[in-house]
Every structure is written in C-alpha cells, then in structure tokens.
Amino acid sequence: MLIDYEESGYFTSGSVETIMNCLENQVNHITELFTENAPYIIVFGIDDGGDFLYPGDIPVFVDYFKAKFDTRNRNAGSNKSKGTKRCSMCGKETDSTVNLNEIFSFATFDKKSFLPALDENAHSKVFPICKDCFAVLSSGRETLDREFLDQKTLLGTKIWCIPEIIGPDFAENQNIINQFQNF
C-alpha cells in the first residue's frame, strides 16, 4: 500500500524506502510490545510535536483515500447514481451515491427474484447512500466481521450473531462482546 502512496504522488519519491528502513530499525522494539498470545492491530501514525496523529487525522492520508473512494464510485458502473440523489441514511443530497450491495452481499441486483433486479435502471434508486454514510456502514461491517462472526463452529459456514443493541459505542461495550463469545 505504501508504494501506491508514492506512485500516486501522495508521498515524495524515496519515502517508502525511508519508512521501511525506519520500521526495520524498530522491529525488536515492536515485537517486545506483544506480551500476550492475543490478536493485535498495529496502527502507525505520525508524531506531530509530541501529539500522535492517527492516519485519519493526517490530511495526505485522508486525501488519498477520498481519491480512491471517488475512483471506486466512478468505476461502480450501474450501481453508481447519476445526478443529485438523497442519501437513504442521513437525507443529505449528493451527486455521488453507492448502494448497499457495496457493503452487504445480500443486497444484490443479480437475482431476478429480488424485485429491483427486474429493472436495471432501478439500482440507483434502491437505498442509495452518500460517501460519509458508506464509510460509517463499512466500518460497522468490519466491526461485525471482527467481533460477531463465528467461522469455527461449522467449517465453511459463516454465522453472524448480531447484537440487538446497535449504536456508535456498541463495539466498545465489552459486555456485548462477551455475550457473543459465550453464545
């Protein structure tokens, strides 16, 4: 991914090599941080005068992903709406929307039994969402897959145990996560 930052002009030439050299110099320190036999996520950010900036706080990263998102929307074909549409989630009017099938596979247009699939022009009218809501829903989907998906009970089968309580802080509620794991 870092190479793409450089190739797309978001990083200056040679940045990736510098970053990789710095990481190699810190490998021993990074591995010392792993104290338990548990899953980890490493988030790299930037030290800005003593303040840690997450990638989402760094304008160049935000610009990079917005450009990727805009490219994805342009390439979404018939799933991308044309003209101003109203977001089904927040109600905001926007020129660029995507449909729920970009996040959830059950929201599909390739099955003729799914009513909107009968009319190819209906795709942009079925639950269009703006890019801000798309980001929130995508994040929620990632949380569901990370915390509430069981792929071990029946091999080859995915079982989602979706909690009844959904909201901005539900993934931080350890009680809900424990209930799923006990389920």
Coordinates of C-alpha atoms in Angstrom, one line a residue, residues 6-148:
E6 CA 4.4 7.2 -3.6
E7 CA 3.3 6.2 -7.1
S8 CA 0.1 8.3 -6.9
G9 CA 2.1 11.3 -5.7
Y10 CA 0.9 11.5 -2.1
F11 CA 4.4 10.6 -0.8
T12 CA 7.6 12.1 -2.3
S13 CA 9.9 9.8 -4.1
G14 CA 12.0 7.7 -1.7
S15 CA 9.5 8.0 1.2
V16 CA 8.6 4.3 1.1
E17 CA 12.3 3.3 1.3
T18 CA 12.8 5.6 4.3
I19 CA 9.7 4.3 6.1
M20 CA 10.7 0.7 5.6
N21 CA 14.2 1.4 6.8
C22 CA 12.8 3.1 10.0
L23 CA 10.5 0.1 10.5
E24 CA 13.3 -2.4 10.2
N25 CA 15.3 -0.5 12.8
Q26 CA 12.3 -0.7 15.2
V27 CA 11.4 -4.4 14.7
N28 CA 12.9 -5.5 18.0
H29 CA 11.0 -2.8 19.9
I30 CA 7.7 -3.6 18.1
T31 CA 8.0 -7.3 18.9
E32 CA 8.7 -6.5 22.5
L33 CA 5.2 -4.9 22.7
F34 CA 3.5 -8.2 22.1
T35 CA 3.2 -9.5 25.6
E36 CA 0.2 -11.9 25.4
N37 CA -1.0 -14.5 23.0
A38 CA -3.8 -12.4 21.6
P39 CA -4.7 -10.8 18.3
Y40 CA -3.2 -7.4 17.7
I41 CA -3.7 -4.5 15.3
I42 CA -0.8 -2.2 14.8
V43 CA -1.7 1.4 13.9
F44 CA 1.0 3.5 12.5
G45 CA 0.7 7.3 12.8
I46 CA 2.8 10.4 12.9
D47 CA 4.4 12.2 15.8
D48 CA 3.4 15.8 15.4
G49 CA 5.3 17.7 18.0
G50 CA 4.5 15.2 20.7
D51 CA 0.9 14.6 19.6
F52 CA 0.2 11.2 18.0
L53 CA -1.8 11.6 14.8
Y54 CA -3.8 8.6 13.6
P55 CA -3.9 8.1 9.8
G56 CA -7.4 9.6 9.7
D57 CA -6.0 12.8 11.3
I58 CA -3.4 13.3 8.6
P59 CA -4.6 15.3 5.6
V60 CA -2.5 13.4 3.0
F61 CA -3.9 10.1 4.1
V62 CA -7.5 11.4 4.0
D63 CA -7.0 12.9 0.5
Y64 CA -5.5 9.6 -0.7
F65 CA -8.5 7.5 0.4
K66 CA -11.0 10.1 -0.8
A67 CA -9.4 9.9 -4.2
K68 CA -9.6 6.1 -4.1
F69 CA -13.2 6.3 -3.0
D70 CA -14.1 8.7 -5.8
T71 CA -12.4 6.3 -8.3
R72 CA -14.3 3.4 -6.9
N73 CA -17.6 5.3 -7.3
R74 CA -16.7 6.2 -10.9
N75 CA -16.0 2.5 -11.7
A76 CA -19.1 1.2 -9.9
G77 CA -20.9 1.2 -13.2
S78 CA -24.7 0.9 -13.0
N79 CA -24.6 0.9 -9.2
K80 CA -23.4 4.5 -9.2
S81 CA -26.2 7.0 -9.3
K82 CA -26.3 9.9 -11.8
G83 CA -27.5 13.3 -10.8
T84 CA -28.4 14.6 -7.4
K85 CA -29.8 11.9 -5.1
R86 CA -30.8 11.9 -1.4
C87 CA -28.9 9.6 0.9
S88 CA -31.2 7.0 2.5
M89 CA -29.3 7.2 5.8
C90 CA -28.7 10.9 6.5
G91 CA -31.0 12.5 4.0
K92 CA -28.2 14.7 2.6
E93 CA -28.4 15.5 -1.1
T94 CA -25.3 14.4 -3.1
D95 CA -24.1 13.8 -6.6
S96 CA -22.4 10.6 -5.8
T97 CA -24.1 7.6 -4.1
V98 CA -23.5 3.9 -3.8
N99 CA -25.9 1.1 -2.9
L100 CA -26.0 -1.2 0.0
N101 CA -24.7 -4.1 -2.2
E102 CA -21.2 -2.5 -1.9
I103 CA -21.2 -3.4 1.8
F104 CA -23.5 -6.4 2.2
S105 CA -23.6 -9.3 -0.2
F106 CA -27.3 -10.0 0.5
A107 CA -28.2 -6.6 -1.1
T108 CA -27.8 -8.0 -4.6
F109 CA -29.1 -7.0 -8.0
D110 CA -28.2 -10.1 -9.9
K111 CA -31.2 -12.2 -8.7
K112 CA -34.4 -11.7 -10.7
S113 CA -36.3 -12.7 -7.5
F114 CA -35.0 -9.5 -5.9
L115 CA -37.6 -7.0 -7.3
P116 CA -35.2 -4.2 -8.2
A117 CA -33.2 -6.6 -10.4
L118 CA -36.0 -6.7 -12.9
D119 CA -35.2 -3.1 -13.9
E120 CA -31.5 -2.4 -14.5
N121 CA -32.2 1.4 -14.1
A122 CA -33.6 0.9 -10.6
H123 CA -30.2 0.2 -9.0
S124 CA -29.5 3.8 -8.1
K125 CA -33.0 4.1 -6.6
V126 CA -32.6 1.3 -4.1
F127 CA -31.3 2.6 -0.8
P128 CA -28.6 5.0 -2.1
I129 CA -26.1 6.1 0.5
C130 CA -23.6 9.0 0.4
K131 CA -19.8 8.5 0.9
D132 CA -19.9 9.6 4.6
C133 CA -22.6 7.1 5.4
F134 CA -20.8 4.5 3.2
A135 CA -17.7 5.0 5.4
V136 CA -19.8 4.5 8.6
L137 CA -21.6 1.4 7.3
S138 CA -18.3 -0.1 6.1
S139 CA -16.7 0.5 9.5
G140 CA -19.7 -1.2 11.1
R141 CA -19.5 -4.1 8.8
E142 CA -15.8 -4.5 9.6
T143 CA -16.7 -4.5 13.3
L144 CA -19.4 -7.1 12.9
D145 CA -17.0 -9.3 10.9
R146 CA -14.2 -8.9 13.6
E147 CA -16.3 -9.2 16.7
F148 CA -19.5 -11.1 15.9

